[in-house]
Amino acid sequence: MAIVEEEPRLLELTAPETVVVPADRGTGVFARPAAQTGWRSWLFTVDHKKIGIMYGAVAMLWFFVGGVEALLVRTQLATPNGTVLSANLYNQLFTMHGITMVFLVIMPLTAAFMNFMVPLMIGARDVAFPRINALGLWLFVFGGVFLNISWLTSGAPDCGWFCYAPNSGLSFSPGNGVDYYSLGLLIAGIGSMVGSVNLITTILNMRAPGMNLMKMPIFVWMTLVVQFLLLFSLPVITIALVFLSLDRLFGANFFNVKAGADPLLWQHLFWIFGHPEVYILILPSFGIVSETLPVFSRKPLFGYPFVAFSGVAIGFMGFGVWAHHMFASGLGPVSVAAFSLTTMFIAVPTGVKILNWVGTMWGGNIRFTVPMMFSVSLVAMFTIGGLSGVMHAMAAADTQQTDSYFIVAHFHYVLFGGALMGLFGGMYYWWPKIFGHRLNERLGKWHFWLVLIGFNLTFGPMHILGLQGLPRRTYRYGPGLGFDFWNLVATIGAYIILVGMLVFAYNILRSRKTMPPAGADPWDGRTIEWSIPSPAPEHNFDYVPVVTQIDDFWHHKYQKNAEGELVQIARGDDIAQAGDQHPHLPSPSYWPLVLAAGFPLIGFGLIYNLALAFVGLGLILIAIYGWAMEPSTAPGGESHPVEDSPATDDGDGEAVDTSVEDAEDHSVAESISDPEEAPVG
Amino acid sequence: MNTEAVAASPEDVNTAGSPAEDHGSDHGYSDWGYIKIALFLALVTAIEVSTYFIDFGSIATPMLIVLMIVKFAFVVAVFMHLKFDNPMFTKLFMLGLLGAVAIFIPVLLTFEYF
Amino acid sequence: MADTTVAPAYGPTEWDEVEHMPTSTGLSNVKITMWAFLGSECLLFGSLISTYLLDRNKPDLIPGSGPKASTLFDIPFTSVSSFVLLMSSMTMVLAVSAIARGNQERTRLWLATTAALGATFIAGQVYEFTVFYREGLGYTTNISGSAFFTLTGFHGIHVTLGIVMLATLWYLSKAGHLTRENAESVEIVGLYWHFVDIVWVVIFTVVYLIP
Ligand code: HEM
Ligand SMILES: [Cu+2]
């Protein structure tokens, strides 16, 4: 009964991983981890749900760190001539704030939901390569820790999150901060890379019977697009970071202007990654609201194909607009005009989505639960951010706005008001499926309103400040320039956000104790993750779900009666699976953790002492061989209790007959080779 | 677009899905066919190298690019089996390949490289 | 109206009887993963090649900082090593076809030949690098040197990894672990190997031959 890994694991990409070991071989050098509970069961797990929870938990820790950094920055700027921070520390703080929020908070939070929910939403028992999934998690964890260790050394990176070369070169950034930046992001990037091929394969290849691409939930669609964006943008930033490291550590000349280097090279490479990256950050939230809005409006998503394909279109166009971040860098008029145009066009598919969401709510029977409130606020706040985006798509306007607080306002409206609000909505929405109980709605509303008001107080005034001419990344401003009032308002807003987040933390702790078990289907959901118990059992599905339409689960609950009216025929909790079967699952493994641990060693080695790098490399090699020699499922762990199930009285005869004519014609492959349904096609 | 249920039951599925079974028996060239292709590619390489010894004037660069594409295409289509394999693999690869071309030509253009 | 004894929405079906749950596309997971990865590698090498093109003729502002990489190219020599790598693609494809027929002996022969050809290529690269170094172009000498060594070095690392994979396959075959059922691993390594070869096809033309 293996839906996962029906073949021996051929782990990809690097040498020994492709090795195939027949499953009956021994378990390699060490005994396998076997703990089902306690910390060991988490460290060595390959379960996509535990991995998802860890992504989320670690991201929330970093959210706290990034939040403190932001508050320090805002405190410094509350009054003119602030004295809280030195210029140097200020630079480190805003840099680390940006890096933390982008790479260590939003990306892993989206990864948390993707890991946890995608297999549940497509009816799979795990992802395609569970151990690689664990590897991705640990690389993210170690990459984040590595980055932040820079605080303990000669100083954190202070070059801004895009760390323009040659400013980030040795002569202008002599400490080790930038080394931590480039190596840390490389480590985390490798993690995202392995995660992306894994999720792409999972979505393309492990959907439940009957679920062709056009029946996938939109969140799964957006995940697929995001993983393709990562797949094709990460190699570019990888090369940029490698160049930067080689320059700084081995004296290469990529950004050495004296040797004739072109300073725009870094900017191109960074933003070829950077612009797709902003869609990597926002599209998962778009996916989340495309799930929540229909549920809480009690209407199907308005224009499903448009939402799906506009996401794909955004993915494509996202690779063609990068130079809008470089309008003021002397690109030349032709390039500027071209990228200005493409940037304006990319607003179109984004607008399509907003129309669809409004159309979904229109005339719906809306329930204003907390997840719904966050989702609606995403639509509103993102629209503001999108509009200011279109404003600086016009190059002439952008030359005024660039590097001013107007830009800061723009990207916080899309990233906080958009991405983060959507993720909060997702947390309230899926909390019961993940932890078995809902979050308290009353506290949730406090959380929502405090954050929404605080957010608008913080970032709304930055539009004004920017247009008044306050440059971004200034560590202080003089009095009497007209900047005082709105800066103070922004700082007050930031503290209101803090209060909101404390309420959220309290809500999490309190709900754990006080909220009753949620039941399988607390929101009257539409998609198949609500057809299994809450919290999701270890094996996800007792029986392979067979899907026939979009929102399949909902159609099991509501059907047209004789008069053609839609009536409820069943309650979700009643028709959910019991979670009492025990199909065998991939076994836990030490190797992902060990393999990932080699990378920070290489990082430290490159900075301080090459010998250490070789130790790291050795560790990686050992781990790869250990991994390759270990079958994905421990021998003897097999059980097929499903076979004892009494309910399989019919159908056997037909099912066994696999000699049917020319199976290819009916194969599921059809759904994908159909040009209209090409992946990200 | 295919909105019908795909593979509503196991019999509909290509049970040759397990990977090892579907090649070997599948189309593709005989060994001798592969060798012939390799010889052809060697010939192309020889022509390429000849541009170093013989002056082709202004057609050298376009010619080299065409020959490069020919070699590339043959290896990908025949040696890597894309010609015989499921079109999805072609799509995955082409997405990256054409993506790279579509991104880096503009990059070089902005540097006024050409 | 809810009946408390209703059957679950997704009860047991004949799918639960299938021993090996087929994938949605009927294709193998690893192969999809490999092709997606190779697509991604196109952008990796795209970045490297573009950078080299951009940097190869940059006027050096420091006087006397060594020759440009392109002035040191030894085309006849590189042609030979390019030819060697190209032929390794042929032997690789023969290995794949041998394992598909279940011929272990042949498979090992071709795997070994492929690895040997790859190693020859790497040896040629090492030789080329030392010659360049002796003629005054080190890694840090000038920008064309950094770009050239990084590009070809990245490619060289890819070839080396490929050799390690081939050697592992050879060992597995020898130890009797390379059965017909997992013959796919040879094909997957083959895909990687051919890809590394076509990257060189591009590098050879764009970097070495086009004036
Ligand atoms: C409606 C679509 C959008 C348009 C037309 C747009 C346009 C722009 C432009 C032209 C800039 C450059 C401004 C400058 O530096 O002078 C910019 C900056 C930025 N945008 Fe957007 N944008 C859009 C959506 C988004 C989304 C969805 C996100 C993220 C979720 C985002 C995040 C950012 C960030 C982070 C920056 C600043 C980068 C930096 O300089 O640090 N944008 N946007
Ligand atoms: Cu952008």
PDB file of N, CA, C and O in Angstrom, chain A residues 77-78 80 464-466 468-471 477-488:
ATOM      1  N   LEU A  77      14.270  55.975  14.518  1.00  0.00           N
ATOM      2  CA  LEU A  77      13.724  56.983  13.612  1.00  0.00           C
ATOM      3  C   LEU A  77      12.522  57.719  14.199  1.00  0.00           C
ATOM      4  O   LEU A  77      11.959  58.605  13.547  1.00  0.00           O
ATOM      5  N   ALA A  78      12.128  57.398  15.418  1.00  0.00           N
ATOM      6  CA  ALA A  78      10.915  58.006  15.969  1.00  0.00           C
ATOM      7  C   ALA A  78      11.034  59.517  16.051  1.00  0.00           C
ATOM      8  O   ALA A  78      10.088  60.255  15.807  1.00  0.00           O
ATOM      9  N   PRO A  80      13.646  63.109  15.299  1.00  0.00           N
ATOM     10  CA  PRO A  80      14.797  63.579  14.525  1.00  0.00           C
ATOM     11  C   PRO A  80      16.088  63.367  15.315  1.00  0.00           C
ATOM     12  O   PRO A  80      16.066  63.362  16.552  1.00  0.00           O
ATOM     13  N   ILE A 464       3.827  59.234   2.210  1.00  0.00           N
ATOM     14  CA  ILE A 464       3.978  60.691   2.291  1.00  0.00           C
ATOM     15  C   ILE A 464       5.448  61.055   2.486  1.00  0.00           C
ATOM     16  O   ILE A 464       5.990  61.895   1.781  1.00  0.00           O
ATOM     17  N   LEU A 465       6.073  60.369   3.443  1.00  0.00           N
ATOM     18  CA  LEU A 465       7.482  60.664   3.710  1.00  0.00           C
ATOM     19  C   LEU A 465       8.321  60.518   2.446  1.00  0.00           C
ATOM     20  O   LEU A 465       9.192  61.342   2.152  1.00  0.00           O
ATOM     21  N   GLY A 466       8.031  59.469   1.694  1.00  0.00           N
ATOM     22  CA  GLY A 466       8.816  59.230   0.486  1.00  0.00           C
ATOM     23  C   GLY A 466       8.621  60.337  -0.523  1.00  0.00           C
ATOM     24  O   GLY A 466       9.586  60.855  -1.104  1.00  0.00           O
ATOM     25  N   GLN A 468       7.770  63.261   0.088  1.00  0.00           N
ATOM     26  CA  GLN A 468       8.393  64.481   0.619  1.00  0.00           C
ATOM     27  C   GLN A 468       9.907  64.462   0.430  1.00  0.00           C
ATOM     28  O   GLN A 468      10.558  65.480   0.621  1.00  0.00           O
ATOM     29  N   GLY A 469      10.448  63.278   0.112  1.00  0.00           N
ATOM     30  CA  GLY A 469      11.874  63.234  -0.185  1.00  0.00           C
ATOM     31  C   GLY A 469      12.735  62.561   0.849  1.00  0.00           C
ATOM     32  O   GLY A 469      13.964  62.662   0.785  1.00  0.00           O
ATOM     33  N   LEU A 470      12.145  61.863   1.810  1.00  0.00           N
ATOM     34  CA  LEU A 470      13.001  61.177   2.787  1.00  0.00           C
ATOM     35  C   LEU A 470      13.628  59.947   2.133  1.00  0.00           C
ATOM     36  O   LEU A 470      12.923  59.037   1.710  1.00  0.00           O
ATOM     37  N   PRO A 471      14.957  59.901   2.023  1.00  0.00           N
ATOM     38  CA  PRO A 471      15.589  58.734   1.404  1.00  0.00           C
ATOM     39  C   PRO A 471      15.484  57.512   2.318  1.00  0.00           C
ATOM     40  O   PRO A 471      15.504  57.661   3.541  1.00  0.00           O
ATOM     41  N   TYR A 477      17.475  61.888  10.526  1.00  0.00           N
ATOM     42  CA  TYR A 477      17.092  63.045   9.725  1.00  0.00           C
ATOM     43  C   TYR A 477      17.040  64.241  10.658  1.00  0.00           C
ATOM     44  O   TYR A 477      16.801  64.104  11.866  1.00  0.00           O
ATOM     45  N   GLY A 478      17.277  65.412  10.076  1.00  0.00           N
ATOM     46  CA  GLY A 478      17.292  66.609  10.910  1.00  0.00           C
ATOM     47  C   GLY A 478      15.883  67.058  11.273  1.00  0.00           C
ATOM     48  O   GLY A 478      14.913  66.696  10.604  1.00  0.00           O
ATOM     49  N   PRO A 479      15.757  67.840  12.331  1.00  0.00           N
ATOM     50  CA  PRO A 479      14.444  68.347  12.713  1.00  0.00           C
ATOM     51  C   PRO A 479      13.999  69.458  11.764  1.00  0.00           C
ATOM     52  O   PRO A 479      14.813  70.047  11.054  1.00  0.00           O
ATOM     53  N   GLY A 480      12.701  69.698  11.732  1.00  0.00           N
ATOM     54  CA  GLY A 480      12.196  70.839  10.973  1.00  0.00           C
ATOM     55  C   GLY A 480      12.160  70.636   9.476  1.00  0.00           C
ATOM     56  O   GLY A 480      11.933  71.583   8.727  1.00  0.00           O
ATOM     57  N   LEU A 481      12.381  69.412   9.012  1.00  0.00           N
ATOM     58  CA  LEU A 481      12.320  69.173   7.570  1.00  0.00           C
ATOM     59  C   LEU A 481      10.950  68.650   7.158  1.00  0.00           C
ATOM     60  O   LEU A 481      10.722  68.324   6.004  1.00  0.00           O
ATOM     61  N   GLY A 482      10.054  68.562   8.115  1.00  0.00           N
ATOM     62  CA  GLY A 482       8.717  68.052   7.801  1.00  0.00           C
ATOM     63  C   GLY A 482       8.617  66.551   7.906  1.00  0.00           C
ATOM     64  O   GLY A 482       7.612  65.960   7.521  1.00  0.00           O
ATOM     65  N   PHE A 483       9.662  65.908   8.410  1.00  0.00           N
ATOM     66  CA  PHE A 483       9.636  64.451   8.523  1.00  0.00           C
ATOM     67  C   PHE A 483       9.200  63.981   9.906  1.00  0.00           C
ATOM     68  O   PHE A 483       8.933  62.804  10.100  1.00  0.00           O
ATOM     69  N   ASP A 484       9.163  64.891  10.860  1.00  0.00           N
ATOM     70  CA  ASP A 484       9.040  64.470  12.260  1.00  0.00           C
ATOM     71  C   ASP A 484       7.741  63.731  12.528  1.00  0.00           C
ATOM     72  O   ASP A 484       7.741  62.623  13.079  1.00  0.00           O
ATOM     73  N   PHE A 485       6.619  64.366  12.141  1.00  0.00           N
ATOM     74  CA  PHE A 485       5.318  63.843  12.559  1.00  0.00           C
ATOM     75  C   PHE A 485       5.081  62.433  12.047  1.00  0.00           C
ATOM     76  O   PHE A 485       4.785  61.507  12.811  1.00  0.00           O
ATOM     77  N   TRP A 486       5.218  62.255  10.731  1.00  0.00           N
ATOM     78  CA  TRP A 486       4.859  60.947  10.179  1.00  0.00           C
ATOM     79  C   TRP A 486       5.815  59.860  10.627  1.00  0.00           C
ATOM     80  O   TRP A 486       5.427  58.698  10.743  1.00  0.00           O
ATOM     81  N   ASN A 487       7.043  60.224  10.898  1.00  0.00           N
ATOM     82  CA  ASN A 487       7.966  59.223  11.428  1.00  0.00           C
ATOM     83  C   ASN A 487       7.523  58.745  12.801  1.00  0.00           C
ATOM     84  O   ASN A 487       7.584  57.551  13.101  1.00  0.00           O
ATOM     85  N   LEU A 488       7.062  59.689  13.605  1.00  0.00           N
ATOM     86  CA  LEU A 488       6.591  59.296  14.932  1.00  0.00           C
ATOM     87  C   LEU A 488       5.369  58.387  14.814  1.00  0.00           C
ATOM     88  O   LEU A 488       5.269  57.348  15.478  1.00  0.00           O
TER      89      LEU A 488
END
